Amino acid sequence: MIEIKVYKELANDAMLVRKKVFVQEQGFVDEFDDTDGVATHLVAYNGDNPVGTCRIFTCDEPGVYILGRLAVTKEYRRHHLGARLVAAAEELARQDSGKCVILHSQVQAVPFYEKQGYTVCSEMEYEEFCPHYWMKKQL
């Protein structure tokens, strides 16, 4: 049974998942930043094992939230865990009067986010070495 827990700080379990997916698997270098100190972090667990994470935080624009650092460990992909994390993060935004969520998607993840109701709203740009698009969804 998968359980999603919410943390007001960057939990060690969120760091473990992000290191495994973004640093070790995908080769990102600048994975952790100052935003981690202000974001709300969600971690998905299978028992005591952290298997997914994401973060959500407010934007300068009222009612707009930014979803980021969504990562699911390889063995738990294709089980709708990413969709569950996105939905849980969106619900947190709604509870805080959020009207819109934006995110910076890797190109390969765009179809996943489109299935969650997001649309591309920018030209392609690079984060580190990886092509990304900004996407948004009205809540």
mmCIF file of N, CA and C in Angstrom:
data_model
loop_
_atom_site.group_PDB
_atom_site.id
_atom_site.type_symbol
_atom_site.label_atom_id
_atom_site.label_comp_id
_atom_site.label_asym_id
_atom_site.label_seq_id
_atom_site.Cartn_x
_atom_site.Cartn_y
_atom_site.Cartn_z
ATOM 1 N N MET A 1 0.845 -1.198 0.000
ATOM 2 C CA MET A 1 0.000 0.000 0.000
ATOM 3 C C MET A 1 0.876 1.242 0.000
ATOM 4 N N ILE A 2 0.660 2.118 -0.947
ATOM 5 C CA ILE A 2 1.428 3.359 -1.060
ATOM 6 C C ILE A 2 0.777 4.439 -0.194
ATOM 7 N N GLU A 3 1.601 5.123 0.582
ATOM 8 C CA GLU A 3 1.149 6.230 1.425
ATOM 9 C C GLU A 3 1.960 7.466 1.046
ATOM 10 N N ILE A 4 1.290 8.615 0.942
ATOM 11 C CA ILE A 4 1.972 9.872 0.653
ATOM 12 C C ILE A 4 1.964 10.727 1.905
ATOM 13 N N LYS A 5 3.167 11.154 2.312
ATOM 14 C CA LYS A 5 3.321 12.015 3.486
ATOM 15 C C LYS A 5 3.776 13.391 3.033
ATOM 16 N N VAL A 6 3.349 14.404 3.786
ATOM 17 C CA VAL A 6 3.663 15.798 3.471
ATOM 18 C C VAL A 6 4.631 16.327 4.527
ATOM 19 N N TYR A 7 5.682 17.016 4.048
ATOM 20 C CA TYR A 7 6.699 17.589 4.930
ATOM 21 C C TYR A 7 6.854 19.074 4.621
ATOM 22 N N LYS A 8 7.037 19.870 5.656
ATOM 23 C CA LYS A 8 7.255 21.315 5.487
ATOM 24 C C LYS A 8 8.732 21.640 5.271
ATOM 25 N N GLU A 9 9.578 20.633 5.335
ATOM 26 C CA GLU A 9 11.001 20.807 5.058
ATOM 27 C C GLU A 9 11.449 19.671 4.145
ATOM 28 N N LEU A 10 12.653 19.797 3.604
ATOM 29 C CA LEU A 10 13.179 18.764 2.719
ATOM 30 C C LEU A 10 13.531 17.537 3.554
ATOM 31 N N ALA A 11 12.706 16.516 3.460
ATOM 32 C CA ALA A 11 12.922 15.280 4.221
ATOM 33 C C ALA A 11 14.075 14.482 3.616
ATOM 34 N N ASN A 12 14.795 13.770 4.470
ATOM 35 C CA ASN A 12 15.887 12.923 3.983
ATOM 36 C C ASN A 12 15.397 11.933 2.942
ATOM 37 N N ASP A 13 14.180 11.414 3.117
ATOM 38 C CA ASP A 13 13.640 10.447 2.162
ATOM 39 C C ASP A 13 13.402 11.079 0.793
ATOM 40 N N ALA A 14 12.996 12.344 0.764
ATOM 41 C CA ALA A 14 12.846 13.051 -0.515
ATOM 42 C C ALA A 14 14.211 13.215 -1.174
ATOM 43 N N MET A 15 15.218 13.540 -0.382
ATOM 44 C CA MET A 15 16.577 13.668 -0.912
ATOM 45 C C MET A 15 17.060 12.351 -1.506
ATOM 46 N N LEU A 16 16.795 11.258 -0.821
ATOM 47 C CA LEU A 16 17.229 9.944 -1.311
ATOM 48 C C LEU A 16 16.636 9.633 -2.681
ATOM 49 N N VAL A 17 15.330 9.872 -2.836
ATOM 50 C CA VAL A 17 14.667 9.592 -4.112
ATOM 51 C C VAL A 17 15.221 10.506 -5.201
ATOM 52 N N ARG A 18 15.358 11.782 -4.918
ATOM 53 C CA ARG A 18 15.855 12.728 -5.917
ATOM 54 C C ARG A 18 17.294 12.427 -6.319
ATOM 55 N N LYS A 19 18.125 12.051 -5.360
ATOM 56 C CA LYS A 19 19.508 11.672 -5.692
ATOM 57 C C LYS A 19 19.519 10.449 -6.606
ATOM 58 N N LYS A 20 18.703 9.468 -6.267
ATOM 59 C CA LYS A 20 18.661 8.239 -7.067
ATOM 60 C C LYS A 20 18.214 8.527 -8.495
ATOM 61 N N VAL A 21 17.144 9.319 -8.654
ATOM 62 C CA VAL A 21 16.565 9.552 -9.977
ATOM 63 C C VAL A 21 17.316 10.636 -10.750
ATOM 64 N N PHE A 22 17.451 11.817 -10.162
ATOM 65 C CA PHE A 22 17.991 12.939 -10.916
ATOM 66 C C PHE A 22 19.518 12.965 -10.994
ATOM 67 N N VAL A 23 20.191 12.598 -9.906
ATOM 68 C CA VAL A 23 21.652 12.672 -9.895
ATOM 69 C C VAL A 23 22.269 11.391 -10.462
ATOM 70 N N GLN A 24 21.945 10.241 -9.862
ATOM 71 C CA GLN A 24 22.574 8.985 -10.284
ATOM 72 C C GLN A 24 22.065 8.504 -11.637
ATOM 73 N N GLU A 25 20.752 8.540 -11.841
ATOM 74 C CA GLU A 25 20.179 7.990 -13.068
ATOM 75 C C GLU A 25 20.269 8.970 -14.241
ATOM 76 N N GLN A 26 19.938 10.253 -14.003
ATOM 77 C CA GLN A 26 19.849 11.212 -15.099
ATOM 78 C C GLN A 26 21.059 12.136 -15.218
ATOM 79 N N GLY A 27 21.932 12.171 -14.222
ATOM 80 C CA GLY A 27 23.169 12.937 -14.325
ATOM 81 C C GLY A 27 23.086 14.415 -13.998
ATOM 82 N N PHE A 28 22.009 14.874 -13.354
ATOM 83 C CA PHE A 28 21.931 16.276 -12.960
ATOM 84 C C PHE A 28 22.941 16.550 -11.847
ATOM 85 N N VAL A 29 23.457 17.775 -11.824
ATOM 86 C CA VAL A 29 24.447 18.168 -10.824
ATOM 87 C C VAL A 29 23.827 19.093 -9.779
ATOM 88 N N ASP A 30 23.084 20.085 -10.232
ATOM 89 C CA ASP A 30 22.509 21.101 -9.338
ATOM 90 C C ASP A 30 21.101 20.709 -8.904
ATOM 91 N N GLU A 31 20.991 19.611 -8.196
ATOM 92 C CA GLU A 31 19.674 19.078 -7.847
ATOM 93 C C GLU A 31 19.018 19.826 -6.688
ATOM 94 N N PHE A 32 19.786 20.262 -5.731
ATOM 95 C CA PHE A 32 19.217 20.872 -4.534
ATOM 96 C C PHE A 32 19.487 22.369 -4.556
ATOM 97 N N ASP A 33 18.488 23.157 -4.112
ATOM 98 C CA ASP A 33 18.598 24.609 -4.190
ATOM 99 C C ASP A 33 17.890 25.261 -3.008
ATOM 100 N N ASP A 34 17.921 26.588 -2.982
ATOM 101 C CA ASP A 34 17.302 27.331 -1.880
ATOM 102 C C ASP A 34 15.797 27.115 -1.801
ATOM 103 N N THR A 35 15.172 26.808 -2.924
ATOM 104 C CA THR A 35 13.720 26.579 -2.929
ATOM 105 C C THR A 35 13.347 25.411 -2.032
ATOM 106 N N ASP A 36 14.238 24.448 -1.880
ATOM 107 C CA ASP A 36 13.951 23.315 -1.001
ATOM 108 C C ASP A 36 13.631 23.764 0.428
ATOM 109 N N GLY A 37 14.161 24.907 0.829
ATOM 110 C CA GLY A 37 13.916 25.411 2.178
ATOM 111 C C GLY A 37 12.556 26.043 2.375
ATOM 112 N N VAL A 38 11.878 26.400 1.290
ATOM 113 C CA VAL A 38 10.569 27.044 1.406
ATOM 114 C C VAL A 38 9.434 26.196 0.844
ATOM 115 N N ALA A 39 9.771 25.144 0.126
ATOM 116 C CA ALA A 39 8.754 24.290 -0.506
ATOM 117 C C ALA A 39 8.145 23.314 0.489
ATOM 118 N N THR A 40 6.961 22.847 0.131
ATOM 119 C CA THR A 40 6.341 21.709 0.812
ATOM 120 C C THR A 40 6.726 20.478 -0.004
ATOM 121 N N HIS A 41 7.171 19.437 0.687
ATOM 122 C CA HIS A 41 7.665 18.235 0.019
ATOM 123 C C HIS A 41 6.716 17.075 0.289
ATOM 124 N N LEU A 42 6.424 16.321 -0.751
ATOM 125 C CA LEU A 42 5.605 15.123 -0.628
ATOM 126 C C LEU A 42 6.493 13.918 -0.904
ATOM 127 N N VAL A 43 6.330 12.887 -0.099
ATOM 128 C CA VAL A 43 7.093 11.649 -0.289
ATOM 129 C C VAL A 43 6.121 10.481 -0.280
ATOM 130 N N ALA A 44 6.241 9.644 -1.306
ATOM 131 C CA ALA A 44 5.423 8.431 -1.400
ATOM 132 C C ALA A 44 6.229 7.267 -0.839
ATOM 133 N N TYR A 45 5.581 6.477 -0.015
ATOM 134 C CA TYR A 45 6.224 5.329 0.632
ATOM 135 C C TYR A 45 5.500 4.044 0.283
ATOM 136 N N ASN A 46 6.272 2.999 0.096
ATOM 137 C CA ASN A 46 5.762 1.632 0.076
ATOM 138 C C ASN A 46 6.298 1.019 1.366
ATOM 139 N N GLY A 47 5.457 0.951 2.380
ATOM 140 C CA GLY A 47 5.937 0.583 3.708
ATOM 141 C C GLY A 47 6.843 1.691 4.210
ATOM 142 N N ASP A 48 8.078 1.340 4.587
ATOM 143 C CA ASP A 48 9.046 2.335 5.040
ATOM 144 C C ASP A 48 9.963 2.805 3.911
ATOM 145 N N ASN A 49 9.759 2.288 2.712
ATOM 146 C CA ASN A 49 10.635 2.548 1.579
ATOM 147 C C ASN A 49 10.156 3.764 0.783
ATOM 148 N N PRO A 50 10.939 4.869 0.732
ATOM 149 C CA PRO A 50 10.543 6.016 -0.077
ATOM 150 C C PRO A 50 10.706 5.691 -1.560
ATOM 151 N N VAL A 51 9.638 5.894 -2.348
ATOM 152 C CA VAL A 51 9.657 5.488 -3.749
ATOM 153 C C VAL A 51 9.289 6.617 -4.714
ATOM 154 N N GLY A 52 8.896 7.769 -4.187
ATOM 155 C CA GLY A 52 8.548 8.897 -5.035
ATOM 156 C C GLY A 52 8.528 10.180 -4.235
ATOM 157 N N THR A 53 8.669 11.305 -4.931
ATOM 158 C CA THR A 53 8.641 12.599 -4.260
ATOM 159 C C THR A 53 8.319 13.704 -5.250
ATOM 160 N N CYS A 54 7.902 14.839 -4.730
ATOM 161 C CA CYS A 54 7.802 16.085 -5.485
ATOM 162 C C CYS A 54 7.757 17.214 -4.479
ATOM 163 N N ARG A 55 7.834 18.428 -4.984
ATOM 164 C CA ARG A 55 7.716 19.600 -4.111
ATOM 165 C C ARG A 55 6.763 20.588 -4.764
ATOM 166 N N ILE A 56 6.156 21.435 -3.926
ATOM 167 C CA ILE A 56 5.269 22.486 -4.425
ATOM 168 C C ILE A 56 5.494 23.724 -3.571
ATOM 169 N N PHE A 57 5.449 24.884 -4.235
ATOM 170 C CA PHE A 57 5.696 26.131 -3.523
ATOM 171 C C PHE A 57 4.996 27.265 -4.245
ATOM 172 N N THR A 58 4.805 28.373 -3.532
ATOM 173 C CA THR A 58 4.111 29.508 -4.108
ATOM 174 C C THR A 58 5.028 30.282 -5.041
ATOM 175 N N CYS A 59 4.388 30.921 -5.975
ATOM 176 C CA CYS A 59 5.050 31.760 -6.967
ATOM 177 C C CYS A 59 4.868 33.211 -6.527
ATOM 178 N N ASP A 60 5.554 34.137 -7.191
ATOM 179 C CA ASP A 60 5.357 35.563 -6.887
ATOM 180 C C ASP A 60 3.949 36.033 -7.239
ATOM 181 N N GLU A 61 3.322 35.353 -8.192
ATOM 182 C CA GLU A 61 1.973 35.713 -8.617
ATOM 183 C C GLU A 61 0.948 35.060 -7.686
ATOM 184 N N PRO A 62 0.039 35.844 -7.101
ATOM 185 C CA PRO A 62 -0.952 35.282 -6.174
ATOM 186 C C PRO A 62 -1.766 34.143 -6.814
ATOM 187 N N GLY A 63 -1.947 33.069 -6.053
ATOM 188 C CA GLY A 63 -2.753 31.943 -6.510
ATOM 189 C C GLY A 63 -2.027 30.975 -7.425
ATOM 190 N N VAL A 64 -0.758 31.256 -7.730
ATOM 191 C CA VAL A 64 0.011 30.385 -8.622
ATOM 192 C C VAL A 64 1.033 29.596 -7.812
ATOM 193 N N TYR A 65 1.048 28.302 -8.041
ATOM 194 C CA TYR A 65 1.992 27.395 -7.391
ATOM 195 C C TYR A 65 2.903 26.784 -8.437
ATOM 196 N N ILE A 66 4.102 26.410 -8.002
ATOM 197 C CA ILE A 66 5.056 25.730 -8.875
ATOM 198 C C ILE A 66 5.277 24.321 -8.336
ATOM 199 N N LEU A 67 5.044 23.356 -9.188
ATOM 200 C CA LEU A 67 5.273 21.944 -8.871
ATOM 201 C C LEU A 67 6.626 21.567 -9.459
ATOM 202 N N GLY A 68 7.424 20.854 -8.710
ATOM 203 C CA GLY A 68 8.731 20.492 -9.242
ATOM 204 C C GLY A 68 9.324 19.272 -8.589
ATOM 205 N N ARG A 69 10.440 18.861 -9.176
ATOM 206 C CA ARG A 69 11.256 17.759 -8.673
ATOM 207 C C ARG A 69 10.444 16.479 -8.467
ATOM 208 N N LEU A 70 9.500 16.245 -9.379
ATOM 209 C CA LEU A 70 8.732 15.002 -9.327
ATOM 210 C C LEU A 70 9.642 13.863 -9.759
ATOM 211 N N ALA A 71 9.801 12.891 -8.885
ATOM 212 C CA ALA A 71 10.671 11.756 -9.170
ATOM 213 C C ALA A 71 10.065 10.493 -8.585
ATOM 214 N N VAL A 72 10.082 9.436 -9.375
ATOM 215 C CA VAL A 72 9.616 8.126 -8.935
ATOM 216 C C VAL A 72 10.722 7.137 -9.258
ATOM 217 N N THR A 73 11.071 6.301 -8.294
ATOM 218 C CA THR A 73 12.131 5.330 -8.528
ATOM 219 C C THR A 73 11.721 4.362 -9.628
ATOM 220 N N LYS A 74 12.722 3.875 -10.338
ATOM 221 C CA LYS A 74 12.506 3.099 -11.557
ATOM 222 C C LYS A 74 11.521 1.943 -11.367
ATOM 223 N N GLU A 75 11.639 1.224 -10.275
ATOM 224 C CA GLU A 75 10.788 0.049 -10.067
ATOM 225 C C GLU A 75 9.323 0.390 -9.793
ATOM 226 N N TYR A 76 9.018 1.670 -9.533
ATOM 227 C CA TYR A 76 7.637 2.076 -9.250
ATOM 228 C C TYR A 76 7.021 2.907 -10.365
ATOM 229 N N ARG A 77 7.741 3.070 -11.456
ATOM 230 C CA ARG A 77 7.173 3.794 -12.593
ATOM 231 C C ARG A 77 6.148 2.918 -13.295
ATOM 232 N N ARG A 78 5.230 3.545 -14.003
ATOM 233 C CA ARG A 78 4.159 2.862 -14.731
ATOM 234 C C ARG A 78 3.100 2.274 -13.788
ATOM 235 N N HIS A 79 3.079 2.750 -12.540
ATOM 236 C CA HIS A 79 2.066 2.316 -11.577
ATOM 237 C C HIS A 79 1.214 3.488 -11.100
ATOM 238 N N HIS A 80 1.237 4.597 -11.848
ATOM 239 C CA HIS A 80 0.415 5.781 -11.580
ATOM 240 C C HIS A 80 0.810 6.525 -10.314
ATOM 241 N N LEU A 81 2.004 6.250 -9.797
ATOM 242 C CA LEU A 81 2.463 6.924 -8.587
ATOM 243 C C LEU A 81 2.746 8.402 -8.853
ATOM 244 N N GLY A 82 3.324 8.708 -10.015
ATOM 245 C CA GLY A 82 3.558 10.107 -10.370
ATOM 246 C C GLY A 82 2.259 10.889 -10.421
ATOM 247 N N ALA A 83 1.237 10.297 -10.999
ATOM 248 C CA ALA A 83 -0.075 10.955 -11.079
ATOM 249 C C ALA A 83 -0.643 11.181 -9.682
ATOM 250 N N ARG A 84 -0.452 10.228 -8.793
ATOM 251 C CA ARG A 84 -0.942 10.389 -7.414
ATOM 252 C C ARG A 84 -0.214 11.521 -6.700
ATOM 253 N N LEU A 85 1.103 11.636 -6.924
ATOM 254 C CA LEU A 85 1.862 12.721 -6.310
ATOM 255 C C LEU A 85 1.419 14.077 -6.854
ATOM 256 N N VAL A 86 1.221 14.172 -8.167
ATOM 257 C CA VAL A 86 0.755 15.415 -8.771
ATOM 258 C C VAL A 86 -0.606 15.800 -8.192
ATOM 259 N N ALA A 87 -1.519 14.846 -8.125
ATOM 260 C CA ALA A 87 -2.863 15.122 -7.588
ATOM 261 C C ALA A 87 -2.794 15.574 -6.129
ATOM 262 N N ALA A 88 -1.942 14.956 -5.340
ATOM 263 C CA ALA A 88 -1.811 15.333 -3.924
ATOM 264 C C ALA A 88 -1.235 16.748 -3.800
ATOM 265 N N ALA A 89 -0.255 17.085 -4.634
ATOM 266 C CA ALA A 89 0.324 18.431 -4.610
ATOM 267 C C ALA A 89 -0.709 19.467 -5.043
ATOM 268 N N GLU A 90 -1.475 19.147 -6.084
ATOM 269 C CA GLU A 90 -2.525 20.064 -6.536
ATOM 270 C C GLU A 90 -3.562 20.288 -5.441
ATOM 271 N N GLU A 91 -3.892 19.250 -4.704
ATOM 272 C CA GLU A 91 -4.862 19.389 -3.617
ATOM 273 C C GLU A 91 -4.326 20.319 -2.531
ATOM 274 N N LEU A 92 -3.041 20.238 -2.228
ATOM 275 C CA LEU A 92 -2.447 21.169 -1.257
ATOM 276 C C LEU A 92 -2.572 22.607 -1.755
ATOM 277 N N ALA A 93 -2.327 22.822 -3.037
ATOM 278 C CA ALA A 93 -2.466 24.168 -3.604
ATOM 279 C C ALA A 93 -3.913 24.648 -3.502
ATOM 280 N N ARG A 94 -4.858 23.773 -3.840
ATOM 281 C CA ARG A 94 -6.285 24.132 -3.752
ATOM 282 C C ARG A 94 -6.669 24.522 -2.327
ATOM 283 N N GLN A 95 -6.182 23.765 -1.358
ATOM 284 C CA GLN A 95 -6.502 24.043 0.051
ATOM 285 C C GLN A 95 -5.980 25.405 0.490
ATOM 286 N N ASP A 96 -4.987 25.914 -0.224
ATOM 287 C CA ASP A 96 -4.398 27.213 0.094
ATOM 288 C C ASP A 96 -4.831 28.272 -0.928
ATOM 289 N N SER A 97 -6.007 28.073 -1.523
ATOM 290 C CA SER A 97 -6.596 29.004 -2.499
ATOM 291 C C SER A 97 -5.798 29.118 -3.790
ATOM 292 N N GLY A 98 -5.061 28.075 -4.143
ATOM 293 C CA GLY A 98 -4.331 28.063 -5.400
ATOM 294 C C GLY A 98 -5.284 28.008 -6.583
ATOM 295 N N LYS A 99 -4.969 28.744 -7.628
ATOM 296 C CA LYS A 99 -5.801 28.795 -8.832
ATOM 297 C C LYS A 99 -5.127 28.139 -10.031
ATOM 298 N N CYS A 100 -3.789 28.031 -9.984
ATOM 299 C CA CYS A 100 -3.034 27.540 -11.132
ATOM 300 C C CYS A 100 -1.748 26.883 -10.635
ATOM 301 N N VAL A 101 -1.328 25.830 -11.321
ATOM 302 C CA VAL A 101 -0.043 25.193 -11.035
ATOM 303 C C VAL A 101 0.769 25.226 -12.324
ATOM 304 N N ILE A 102 2.025 25.630 -12.197
ATOM 305 C CA ILE A 102 2.945 25.588 -13.329
ATOM 306 C C ILE A 102 4.097 24.658 -12.981
ATOM 307 N N LEU A 103 4.770 24.169 -14.001
ATOM 308 C CA LEU A 103 5.910 23.284 -13.781
ATOM 309 C C LEU A 103 6.849 23.348 -14.962
ATOM 310 N N HIS A 104 8.081 22.923 -14.749
ATOM 311 C CA HIS A 104 9.130 22.936 -15.771
ATOM 312 C C HIS A 104 9.420 21.475 -16.108
ATOM 313 N N SER A 105 8.811 20.977 -17.168
ATOM 314 C CA SER A 105 8.853 19.557 -17.512
ATOM 315 C C SER A 105 10.004 19.220 -18.454
ATOM 316 N N GLN A 106 10.682 18.119 -18.159
ATOM 317 C CA GLN A 106 11.603 17.564 -19.140
ATOM 318 C C GLN A 106 10.776 17.192 -20.369
ATOM 319 N N VAL A 107 11.360 17.345 -21.550
ATOM 320 C CA VAL A 107 10.638 17.073 -22.795
ATOM 321 C C VAL A 107 10.031 15.675 -22.778
ATOM 322 N N GLN A 108 10.779 14.693 -22.323
ATOM 323 C CA GLN A 108 10.279 13.316 -22.325
ATOM 324 C C GLN A 108 9.084 13.121 -21.391
ATOM 325 N N ALA A 109 8.884 14.021 -20.422
ATOM 326 C CA ALA A 109 7.772 13.889 -19.472
ATOM 327 C C ALA A 109 6.529 14.672 -19.886
ATOM 328 N N VAL A 110 6.606 15.448 -20.968
ATOM 329 C CA VAL A 110 5.461 16.259 -21.403
ATOM 330 C C VAL A 110 4.197 15.413 -21.584
ATOM 331 N N PRO A 111 4.245 14.256 -22.264
ATOM 332 C CA PRO A 111 3.008 13.466 -22.407
ATOM 333 C C PRO A 111 2.405 13.034 -21.062
ATOM 334 N N PHE A 112 3.246 12.727 -20.094
ATOM 335 C CA PHE A 112 2.743 12.382 -18.753
ATOM 336 C C PHE A 112 1.961 13.558 -18.173
ATOM 337 N N TYR A 113 2.545 14.745 -18.213
ATOM 338 C CA TYR A 113 1.869 15.908 -17.641
ATOM 339 C C TYR A 113 0.627 16.288 -18.430
ATOM 340 N N GLU A 114 0.653 16.100 -19.736
ATOM 341 C CA GLU A 114 -0.555 16.364 -20.529
ATOM 342 C C GLU A 114 -1.695 15.461 -20.067
ATOM 343 N N LYS A 115 -1.410 14.218 -19.711
ATOM 344 C CA LYS A 115 -2.450 13.316 -19.192
ATOM 345 C C LYS A 115 -3.000 13.800 -17.855
ATOM 346 N N GLN A 116 -2.213 14.614 -17.136
ATOM 347 C CA GLN A 116 -2.661 15.161 -15.853
ATOM 348 C C GLN A 116 -3.373 16.499 -16.041
ATOM 349 N N GLY A 117 -3.533 16.943 -17.304
ATOM 350 C CA GLY A 117 -4.267 18.165 -17.585
ATOM 351 C C GLY A 117 -3.413 19.404 -17.813
ATOM 352 N N TYR A 118 -2.104 19.256 -17.923
ATOM 353 C CA TYR A 118 -1.206 20.392 -18.134
ATOM 354 C C TYR A 118 -1.023 20.647 -19.628
ATOM 355 N N THR A 119 -0.763 21.919 -19.961
ATOM 356 C CA THR A 119 -0.490 22.281 -21.349
ATOM 357 C C THR A 119 0.825 23.053 -21.412
ATOM 358 N N VAL A 120 1.546 22.860 -22.503
ATOM 359 C CA VAL A 120 2.807 23.572 -22.720
ATOM 360 C C VAL A 120 2.504 25.048 -22.903
ATOM 361 N N CYS A 121 3.294 25.919 -22.262
ATOM 362 C CA CYS A 121 3.058 27.357 -22.348
ATOM 363 C C CYS A 121 4.348 28.142 -22.588
ATOM 364 N N SER A 122 5.381 27.478 -23.141
ATOM 365 C CA SER A 122 6.634 28.176 -23.409
ATOM 366 C C SER A 122 7.348 27.532 -24.590
ATOM 367 N N GLU A 123 8.383 28.197 -25.030
ATOM 368 C CA GLU A 123 9.309 27.597 -25.986
ATOM 369 C C GLU A 123 10.212 26.632 -25.214
ATOM 370 N N MET A 124 10.861 25.715 -25.924
ATOM 371 C CA MET A 124 11.781 24.797 -25.265
ATOM 372 C C MET A 124 12.992 25.569 -24.759
ATOM 373 N N GLU A 125 13.443 25.217 -23.556
ATOM 374 C CA GLU A 125 14.652 25.798 -22.985
ATOM 375 C C GLU A 125 15.396 24.714 -22.239
ATOM 376 N N TYR A 126 16.623 25.007 -21.869
ATOM 377 C CA TYR A 126 17.459 23.988 -21.232
ATOM 378 C C TYR A 126 17.672 24.286 -19.762
ATOM 379 N N GLU A 127 17.550 23.243 -18.946
ATOM 380 C CA GLU A 127 17.929 23.293 -17.542
ATOM 381 C C GLU A 127 19.074 22.313 -17.409
ATOM 382 N N GLU A 128 20.215 22.813 -16.990
ATOM 383 C CA GLU A 128 21.468 22.082 -17.106
ATOM 384 C C GLU A 128 21.592 21.670 -18.573
ATOM 385 N N PHE A 129 21.616 20.426 -18.895
ATOM 386 C CA PHE A 129 21.809 19.960 -20.277
ATOM 387 C C PHE A 129 20.515 19.445 -20.891
ATOM 388 N N CYS A 130 19.435 19.518 -20.159
ATOM 389 C CA CYS A 130 18.205 18.811 -20.521
ATOM 390 C C CYS A 130 17.128 19.767 -21.035
ATOM 391 N N PRO A 131 16.515 19.469 -22.199
ATOM 392 C CA PRO A 131 15.448 20.325 -22.717
ATOM 393 C C PRO A 131 14.169 20.215 -21.872
ATOM 394 N N HIS A 132 13.576 21.372 -21.609
ATOM 395 C CA HIS A 132 12.374 21.480 -20.777
ATOM 396 C C HIS A 132 11.366 22.416 -21.441
ATOM 397 N N TYR A 133 10.105 22.271 -21.048
ATOM 398 C CA TYR A 133 9.033 23.207 -21.375
ATOM 399 C C TYR A 133 8.344 23.609 -20.082
ATOM 400 N N TRP A 134 7.916 24.870 -19.992
ATOM 401 C CA TRP A 134 7.002 25.273 -18.935
ATOM 402 C C TRP A 134 5.615 24.792 -19.317
ATOM 403 N N MET A 135 4.878 24.282 -18.333
ATOM 404 C CA MET A 135 3.518 23.802 -18.533
ATOM 405 C C MET A 135 2.647 24.385 -17.422
ATOM 406 N N LYS A 136 1.329 24.461 -17.680
ATOM 407 C CA LYS A 136 0.435 24.999 -16.655
ATOM 408 C C LYS A 136 -0.901 24.273 -16.659
ATOM 409 N N LYS A 137 -1.578 24.399 -15.540
ATOM 410 C CA LYS A 137 -2.906 23.814 -15.364
ATOM 411 C C LYS A 137 -3.707 24.721 -14.452
ATOM 412 N N GLN A 138 -4.922 25.058 -14.868
ATOM 413 C CA GLN A 138 -5.838 25.802 -14.007
ATOM 414 C C GLN A 138 -6.496 24.806 -13.048
ATOM 415 N N LEU A 139 -6.582 25.183 -11.793
ATOM 416 C CA LEU A 139 -7.211 24.298 -10.793
ATOM 417 C C LEU A 139 -8.703 24.562 -10.693
#
